[in-house]
mmCIF file of C-alpha atoms in Angstrom:
data_model
loop_
_atom_site.group_PDB
_atom_site.id
_atom_site.type_symbol
_atom_site.label_atom_id
_atom_site.label_comp_id
_atom_site.label_asym_id
_atom_site.label_seq_id
_atom_site.Cartn_x
_atom_site.Cartn_y
_atom_site.Cartn_z
ATOM 1 C CA MET A 198 14.118 36.798 1.070
ATOM 2 C CA ASN A 199 15.302 36.838 4.733
ATOM 3 C CA ASN A 200 11.741 36.465 5.875
ATOM 4 C CA TYR A 201 10.899 33.365 3.655
ATOM 5 C CA ARG A 202 9.769 30.507 5.825
ATOM 6 C CA PRO A 203 8.853 27.519 3.773
ATOM 7 C CA PHE A 204 7.451 25.538 6.778
ATOM 8 C CA ALA A 205 5.550 28.378 8.415
ATOM 9 C CA GLY A 206 2.338 27.101 9.861
ATOM 10 C CA ILE A 207 3.448 23.409 9.770
ATOM 11 C CA THR A 208 3.441 21.347 12.908
ATOM 12 C CA PRO A 209 6.621 19.606 14.178
ATOM 13 C CA ALA A 210 5.829 15.938 13.573
ATOM 14 C CA VAL A 211 4.216 16.661 10.091
ATOM 15 C CA LYS A 212 7.344 18.649 9.183
ATOM 16 C CA ILE A 213 9.645 15.685 10.194
ATOM 17 C CA ILE A 214 7.475 13.194 8.372
ATOM 18 C CA ILE A 215 7.608 15.220 5.133
ATOM 19 C CA ILE A 216 11.359 15.833 5.424
ATOM 20 C CA ILE A 217 12.131 12.139 5.933
ATOM 21 C CA ASN A 218 9.939 11.163 2.964
ATOM 22 C CA VAL A 219 11.571 13.692 0.729
ATOM 23 C CA LEU A 220 15.141 12.718 1.813
ATOM 24 C CA VAL A 221 14.396 9.025 1.220
ATOM 25 C CA PHE A 222 12.883 9.941 -2.197
ATOM 26 C CA LEU A 223 16.050 11.776 -3.135
ATOM 27 C CA ALA A 224 18.201 8.930 -1.963
ATOM 28 C CA ILE A 225 16.246 6.414 -3.993
ATOM 29 C CA ASN A 226 16.256 8.444 -7.186
ATOM 30 C CA MET A 227 19.771 10.012 -6.995
ATOM 31 C CA ILE A 228 22.056 8.017 -4.738
ATOM 32 C CA GLY A 229 20.455 4.640 -5.143
ATOM 33 C CA GLN A 230 20.360 4.735 -8.902
ATOM 34 C CA ARG A 231 23.835 6.084 -9.317
ATOM 35 C CA SER A 232 25.403 3.461 -7.049
ATOM 36 C CA ASP A 233 23.110 0.686 -8.461
ATOM 37 C CA VAL A 234 21.703 0.004 -5.022
ATOM 38 C CA ASP A 235 18.033 -0.988 -4.994
ATOM 39 C CA LEU A 236 16.861 1.018 -1.996
ATOM 40 C CA VAL A 237 13.250 0.320 -2.725
ATOM 41 C CA ASN A 238 13.873 -3.299 -2.286
ATOM 42 C CA ILE A 239 15.900 -2.733 0.886
ATOM 43 C CA LEU A 240 13.449 -0.323 2.513
ATOM 44 C CA GLY A 241 10.154 -1.645 1.061
ATOM 45 C CA MET A 242 8.105 -4.177 3.028
ATOM 46 C CA HIS A 243 8.291 -7.789 1.965
ATOM 47 C CA LEU A 244 6.261 -10.787 3.013
ATOM 48 C CA PRO A 245 8.017 -13.042 5.666
ATOM 49 C CA GLN A 246 8.288 -15.736 3.008
ATOM 50 C CA SER A 247 10.423 -13.529 0.874
ATOM 51 C CA GLN A 248 14.249 -13.829 0.836
ATOM 52 C CA TYR A 249 14.394 -10.005 1.162
ATOM 53 C CA PHE A 250 12.217 -9.803 4.287
ATOM 54 C CA GLN A 251 13.639 -7.796 7.237
ATOM 55 C CA ILE A 252 11.539 -6.822 10.339
ATOM 56 C CA TYR A 253 12.601 -3.128 10.106
ATOM 57 C CA GLN A 254 10.844 -2.914 6.776
ATOM 58 C CA TYR A 255 7.536 -2.497 8.629
ATOM 59 C CA ILE A 256 8.776 0.969 9.630
ATOM 60 C CA THR A 257 10.942 1.985 6.666
ATOM 61 C CA HIS A 258 8.297 1.258 3.977
ATOM 62 C CA MET A 259 6.161 4.023 5.454
ATOM 63 C CA PHE A 260 8.771 6.522 4.488
ATOM 64 C CA THR A 261 9.615 5.161 1.089
ATOM 65 C CA GLN A 262 8.011 6.802 -1.968
ATOM 66 C CA GLU A 263 9.474 6.001 -5.408
ATOM 67 C CA GLY A 264 7.475 8.155 -7.809
ATOM 68 C CA LEU A 265 7.092 11.951 -7.588
ATOM 69 C CA THR A 266 3.367 11.846 -7.905
ATOM 70 C CA HIS A 267 3.117 9.214 -5.122
ATOM 71 C CA LEU A 268 5.299 11.368 -2.934
ATOM 72 C CA PHE A 269 3.447 14.594 -3.623
ATOM 73 C CA PHE A 270 -0.110 13.381 -3.058
ATOM 74 C CA ASN A 271 0.840 11.503 0.106
ATOM 75 C CA MET A 272 2.781 14.377 1.594
ATOM 76 C CA PHE A 273 0.153 16.885 0.579
ATOM 77 C CA ALA A 274 -2.455 14.899 2.467
ATOM 78 C CA VAL A 275 -0.143 14.702 5.508
ATOM 79 C CA PHE A 276 0.345 18.482 5.304
ATOM 80 C CA MET A 277 -3.279 19.406 4.775
ATOM 81 C CA PHE A 278 -4.960 17.123 7.305
ATOM 82 C CA GLY A 279 -2.096 15.957 9.589
ATOM 83 C CA ARG A 280 -1.132 19.394 10.876
ATOM 84 C CA ILE A 281 -4.843 19.996 11.979
ATOM 85 C CA LEU A 282 -4.914 16.712 13.901
ATOM 86 C CA GLU A 283 -1.521 17.381 15.430
ATOM 87 C CA SER A 284 -2.739 20.809 16.509
ATOM 88 C CA VAL A 285 -5.792 19.216 18.137
ATOM 89 C CA TRP A 286 -4.143 16.122 19.666
ATOM 90 C CA GLY A 287 -0.590 17.306 20.288
ATOM 91 C CA THR A 288 2.609 15.972 18.767
ATOM 92 C CA LYS A 289 2.849 12.862 20.978
ATOM 93 C CA ARG A 290 -0.640 11.588 20.298
ATOM 94 C CA PHE A 291 -0.407 12.358 16.594
ATOM 95 C CA ILE A 292 2.890 10.378 16.268
ATOM 96 C CA ILE A 293 1.273 7.454 18.106
ATOM 97 C CA TYR A 294 -1.680 7.578 15.743
ATOM 98 C CA TYR A 295 0.549 7.934 12.622
ATOM 99 C CA PHE A 296 2.499 4.769 13.473
ATOM 100 C CA VAL A 297 -0.388 2.735 14.720
ATOM 101 C CA THR A 298 -2.346 3.271 11.526
ATOM 102 C CA GLY A 299 0.781 2.752 9.348
ATOM 103 C CA LEU A 300 1.638 -0.479 11.123
ATOM 104 C CA GLY A 301 -1.960 -1.589 11.114
ATOM 105 C CA ALA A 302 -2.136 -1.020 7.417
ATOM 106 C CA ALA A 303 1.079 -3.065 6.937
ATOM 107 C CA ALA A 304 -0.333 -5.930 9.145
ATOM 108 C CA LEU A 305 -3.666 -6.121 7.111
ATOM 109 C CA HIS A 306 -1.828 -5.917 3.788
ATOM 110 C CA SER A 307 0.503 -8.652 4.802
ATOM 111 C CA LEU A 308 -2.314 -10.895 5.895
ATOM 112 C CA VAL A 309 -4.173 -10.430 2.596
ATOM 113 C CA SER A 310 -0.945 -10.863 0.593
ATOM 114 C CA TRP A 311 -0.155 -14.094 2.532
ATOM 115 C CA TYR A 312 -3.687 -15.407 1.679
ATOM 116 C CA GLY A 313 -3.047 -14.543 -1.949
ATOM 117 C CA LEU A 314 0.295 -16.378 -1.914
ATOM 118 C CA HIS A 315 -1.301 -19.340 -0.153
ATOM 119 C CA ASN A 316 -3.902 -19.577 -2.955
ATOM 120 C CA MET A 317 -1.223 -19.403 -5.578
ATOM 121 C CA GLN A 318 0.646 -22.235 -3.915
ATOM 122 C CA GLU A 319 -2.498 -24.367 -3.621
ATOM 123 C CA GLN A 320 -3.118 -23.854 -7.400
ATOM 124 C CA PHE A 321 0.496 -24.924 -8.058
ATOM 125 C CA TYR A 322 0.154 -28.108 -5.995
ATOM 126 C CA ALA A 323 -3.136 -28.914 -7.765
ATOM 127 C CA PHE A 324 -1.308 -28.461 -11.118
ATOM 128 C CA GLN A 325 1.453 -30.754 -10.075
ATOM 129 C CA SER A 326 -1.071 -33.460 -9.255
ATOM 130 C CA THR A 327 -2.864 -33.095 -12.634
ATOM 131 C CA PRO A 328 -0.827 -31.098 -15.168
ATOM 132 C CA ASP A 329 -3.050 -29.423 -17.647
ATOM 133 C CA ALA A 330 -2.757 -26.615 -20.202
ATOM 134 C CA GLY A 331 -6.099 -25.090 -19.304
ATOM 135 C CA VAL A 332 -5.172 -25.030 -15.563
ATOM 136 C CA PHE A 333 -1.929 -23.411 -16.390
ATOM 137 C CA ALA A 334 -3.604 -20.837 -18.666
ATOM 138 C CA GLU A 335 -6.054 -19.800 -15.914
ATOM 139 C CA PHE A 336 -3.232 -19.445 -13.434
ATOM 140 C CA VAL A 337 -1.324 -17.180 -15.870
ATOM 141 C CA ARG A 338 -4.395 -15.060 -16.664
ATOM 142 C CA SER A 339 -5.063 -14.664 -12.932
ATOM 143 C CA HIS A 340 -1.524 -13.682 -11.853
ATOM 144 C CA VAL A 341 0.349 -12.159 -14.735
ATOM 145 C CA SER A 342 -0.229 -8.465 -15.587
ATOM 146 C CA ASN A 343 2.806 -7.798 -17.841
ATOM 147 C CA PRO A 344 1.267 -7.785 -21.373
ATOM 148 C CA ARG A 345 4.453 -9.032 -23.073
ATOM 149 C CA LEU A 346 5.028 -11.852 -20.588
ATOM 150 C CA LEU A 347 1.314 -12.753 -20.733
ATOM 151 C CA SER A 348 1.466 -13.041 -24.599
ATOM 152 C CA GLN A 349 4.571 -15.218 -24.425
ATOM 153 C CA LEU A 350 2.994 -17.574 -21.872
ATOM 154 C CA MET A 351 -0.190 -17.840 -23.799
ATOM 155 C CA GLN A 352 1.805 -18.732 -26.941
ATOM 156 C CA PHE A 353 3.360 -21.445 -24.827
ATOM 157 C CA VAL A 354 -0.156 -22.691 -23.948
ATOM 158 C CA ASP A 355 -1.098 -22.822 -27.607
ATOM 159 C CA ALA A 356 1.985 -24.913 -28.359
ATOM 160 C CA TRP A 357 1.112 -27.216 -25.472
ATOM 161 C CA ASN A 358 -2.419 -27.637 -26.704
ATOM 162 C CA ALA A 359 -1.003 -28.569 -30.056
ATOM 163 C CA ALA A 360 1.056 -31.435 -28.478
ATOM 164 C CA PRO A 361 -0.885 -32.396 -25.321
ATOM 165 C CA ALA A 362 0.993 -35.681 -24.898
ATOM 166 C CA SER A 363 4.368 -34.096 -24.535
ATOM 167 C CA SER A 364 5.725 -34.226 -20.933
ATOM 168 C CA GLN A 365 8.194 -31.503 -21.601
ATOM 169 C CA PHE A 366 5.475 -28.836 -21.525
ATOM 170 C CA ALA A 367 4.283 -29.838 -18.029
ATOM 171 C CA GLY A 368 7.833 -29.419 -16.588
ATOM 172 C CA GLN A 369 8.264 -26.056 -18.212
ATOM 173 C CA ALA A 370 4.927 -24.894 -16.998
ATOM 174 C CA GLU A 371 5.837 -25.826 -13.356
ATOM 175 C CA TYR A 372 8.951 -23.646 -13.766
ATOM 176 C CA TYR A 373 6.942 -20.716 -15.059
ATOM 177 C CA MET A 374 4.480 -21.033 -12.172
ATOM 178 C CA GLN A 375 7.238 -21.182 -9.597
ATOM 179 C CA SER A 376 8.763 -18.029 -11.174
ATOM 180 C CA ILE A 377 5.432 -16.222 -11.005
ATOM 181 C CA ILE A 378 4.924 -17.147 -7.305
ATOM 182 C CA GLN A 379 8.513 -16.074 -6.528
ATOM 183 C CA ALA A 380 7.995 -12.749 -8.149
ATOM 184 C CA TYR A 381 4.739 -12.243 -6.160
ATOM 185 C CA THR A 382 6.554 -13.103 -2.941
ATOM 186 C CA ASN A 383 9.420 -10.689 -3.594
ATOM 187 C CA VAL A 384 7.516 -7.658 -4.622
ATOM 188 C CA PRO A 385 8.069 -4.799 -2.059
ATOM 189 C CA THR A 386 5.310 -2.694 -0.768
ATOM 190 C CA ILE A 387 6.113 1.013 -0.186
ATOM 191 C CA GLY A 388 4.374 4.281 0.692
ATOM 192 C CA ALA A 389 2.708 6.222 3.495
ATOM 193 C CA SER A 390 -0.720 5.610 2.156
ATOM 194 C CA GLY A 391 -1.889 3.439 5.083
ATOM 195 C CA ALA A 392 -1.105 6.206 7.529
ATOM 196 C CA VAL A 393 -2.480 8.802 5.176
ATOM 197 C CA PHE A 394 -5.800 6.970 5.042
ATOM 198 C CA GLY A 395 -5.798 6.783 8.794
ATOM 199 C CA ILE A 396 -5.302 10.569 8.842
ATOM 200 C CA LEU A 397 -8.239 11.047 6.476
ATOM 201 C CA LEU A 398 -10.371 8.864 8.676
ATOM 202 C CA ALA A 399 -9.462 10.763 11.788
ATOM 203 C CA PHE A 400 -10.252 14.104 10.151
ATOM 204 C CA GLY A 401 -13.611 12.777 9.004
ATOM 205 C CA MET A 402 -14.354 11.568 12.579
ATOM 206 C CA LEU A 403 -13.207 14.736 14.371
ATOM 207 C CA PHE A 404 -14.626 17.182 11.776
ATOM 208 C CA PRO A 405 -17.446 15.292 10.051
ATOM 209 C CA ASN A 406 -19.308 18.337 8.737
ATOM 210 C CA THR A 407 -16.390 20.239 7.422
ATOM 211 C CA GLU A 408 -16.840 20.737 3.633
ATOM 212 C CA LEU A 409 -14.048 19.655 1.358
ATOM 213 C CA TYR A 410 -13.511 20.719 -2.241
ATOM 214 C CA LEU A 411 -11.870 17.956 -4.298
ATOM 215 C CA MET A 412 -9.927 18.324 -7.445
ATOM 216 C CA PHE A 413 -12.085 17.961 -10.611
ATOM 217 C CA ILE A 414 -15.319 18.030 -8.461
ATOM 218 C CA PRO A 415 -16.663 21.604 -8.290
ATOM 219 C CA ILE A 416 -19.147 20.869 -5.439
ATOM 220 C CA PRO A 417 -18.236 20.593 -1.739
ATOM 221 C CA ILE A 418 -18.535 17.248 0.112
ATOM 222 C CA LYS A 419 -18.744 16.819 3.871
ATOM 223 C CA ALA A 420 -15.690 15.101 5.363
ATOM 224 C CA LYS A 421 -17.739 12.186 6.774
ATOM 225 C CA TYR A 422 -19.171 11.344 3.360
ATOM 226 C CA PHE A 423 -15.840 11.714 1.674
ATOM 227 C CA VAL A 424 -14.252 9.204 4.090
ATOM 228 C CA LEU A 425 -17.148 6.761 3.633
ATOM 229 C CA LEU A 426 -16.973 6.984 -0.123
ATOM 230 C CA TYR A 427 -13.270 6.582 -0.160
ATOM 231 C CA GLY A 428 -13.430 3.575 2.167
ATOM 232 C CA ALA A 429 -16.104 1.947 0.078
ATOM 233 C CA ALA A 430 -14.132 2.389 -3.059
ATOM 234 C CA GLU A 431 -11.037 0.858 -1.554
ATOM 235 C CA LEU A 432 -13.006 -2.124 -0.316
ATOM 236 C CA PHE A 433 -14.629 -2.569 -3.733
ATOM 237 C CA PHE A 434 -11.281 -2.442 -5.667
ATOM 238 C CA GLY A 435 -9.543 -4.560 -3.027
ATOM 239 C CA LEU A 436 -12.217 -7.326 -3.459
ATOM 240 C CA GLN A 437 -11.996 -7.008 -7.170
ATOM 241 C CA ASN A 438 -8.320 -8.012 -7.035
ATOM 242 C CA SER A 439 -7.791 -7.112 -10.709
ATOM 243 C CA VAL A 440 -4.651 -8.282 -12.410
ATOM 244 C CA GLY A 441 -2.255 -5.371 -12.871
ATOM 245 C CA ASP A 442 -3.722 -3.301 -9.979
ATOM 246 C CA ASN A 443 -0.586 -2.549 -7.902
ATOM 247 C CA VAL A 444 -2.411 -0.426 -5.348
ATOM 248 C CA ALA A 445 -2.489 -1.870 -1.820
ATOM 249 C CA HIS A 446 -6.154 -1.339 -1.198
ATOM 250 C CA PHE A 447 -6.294 -3.443 1.930
ATOM 251 C CA ALA A 448 -3.408 -1.427 3.378
ATOM 252 C CA HIS A 449 -5.465 1.683 2.959
ATOM 253 C CA LEU A 450 -8.403 -0.058 4.605
ATOM 254 C CA GLY A 451 -6.039 -1.255 7.421
ATOM 255 C CA GLY A 452 -5.013 2.324 8.100
ATOM 256 C CA MET A 453 -8.632 3.412 8.361
ATOM 257 C CA LEU A 454 -9.639 0.392 10.477
ATOM 258 C CA PHE A 455 -6.883 0.789 13.021
ATOM 259 C CA GLY A 456 -7.369 4.495 13.139
ATOM 260 C CA PHE A 457 -11.141 4.051 13.805
ATOM 261 C CA PHE A 458 -10.539 1.733 16.753
ATOM 262 C CA LEU A 459 -7.780 3.811 18.221
ATOM 263 C CA ILE A 460 -9.942 6.903 18.182
ATOM 264 C CA LEU A 461 -12.789 4.944 19.845
ATOM 265 C CA TYR A 462 -10.292 3.788 22.528
ATOM 266 C CA TRP A 463 -9.164 7.298 23.163
ATOM 267 C CA ARG A 464 -12.678 8.657 23.331
ATOM 268 C CA LYS A 465 -13.559 6.026 25.916
ATOM 269 C CA HIS A 466 -10.459 6.447 28.069
ATOM 270 C CA SER A 467 -9.647 10.194 27.673
ATOM 271 C CA LYS A 468 -11.219 12.787 29.908
ATOM 272 C CA LYS A 469 -11.045 15.306 27.142
ATOM 273 C CA PHE A 470 -11.169 14.369 23.469
ATOM 274 C CA TYR A 471 -12.138 16.509 20.607
#
């Protein structure tokens, strides 16, 4: 047992990234819950319009994973591909890349989320001008994913349709819409996925013909095709914007996009780049 080295073969920056993520995960699920402190809300990234927004969250959200599955797959990807990139680039360049892709992912996600919030507010202002049960129902179906809450609000719509002349329903509908917008504004975004997708993109660009074996798929796929397929899937699901989909697809795309341009910049300005 004296020779057991759990981090043998792991590079310095990758080791630190994994350790920080694990420590934050333990703090959230042990210390935070026992002390009734919502660390996810404190460390997670909020929109600037949110009452919980803090500028440091653009950094801390990258090291915040709430679920064990979320933590495992993100850190597994950092370990598998990140240590290879760090070995090729060196620790300094890898750290720069990790934070540029993570922050780039946060920037694109914030922009898309702001656009979504803007559309919700425009729908709300339109409803205020012309209160209508059908407009309210469409707003609810577009922005409410909780089945129980959705059912309750649709029952409210049925009651309004049964008494369309009542002004009380319009006022109550405004309150519901404001609550939905506020909930959207205050939802925190967490996870290292933006930087992880940046790592996957870099691996695909540096080692395009390396064959990867994916879980549940018994045939190998070259890294360049894997990255292209993954990027296309994220773009598709991001544009779908399905109700109940809580995956930050545009954050993933942001990590890949910023990683792509950073690698192109390094290739153009570095004398030696692998």
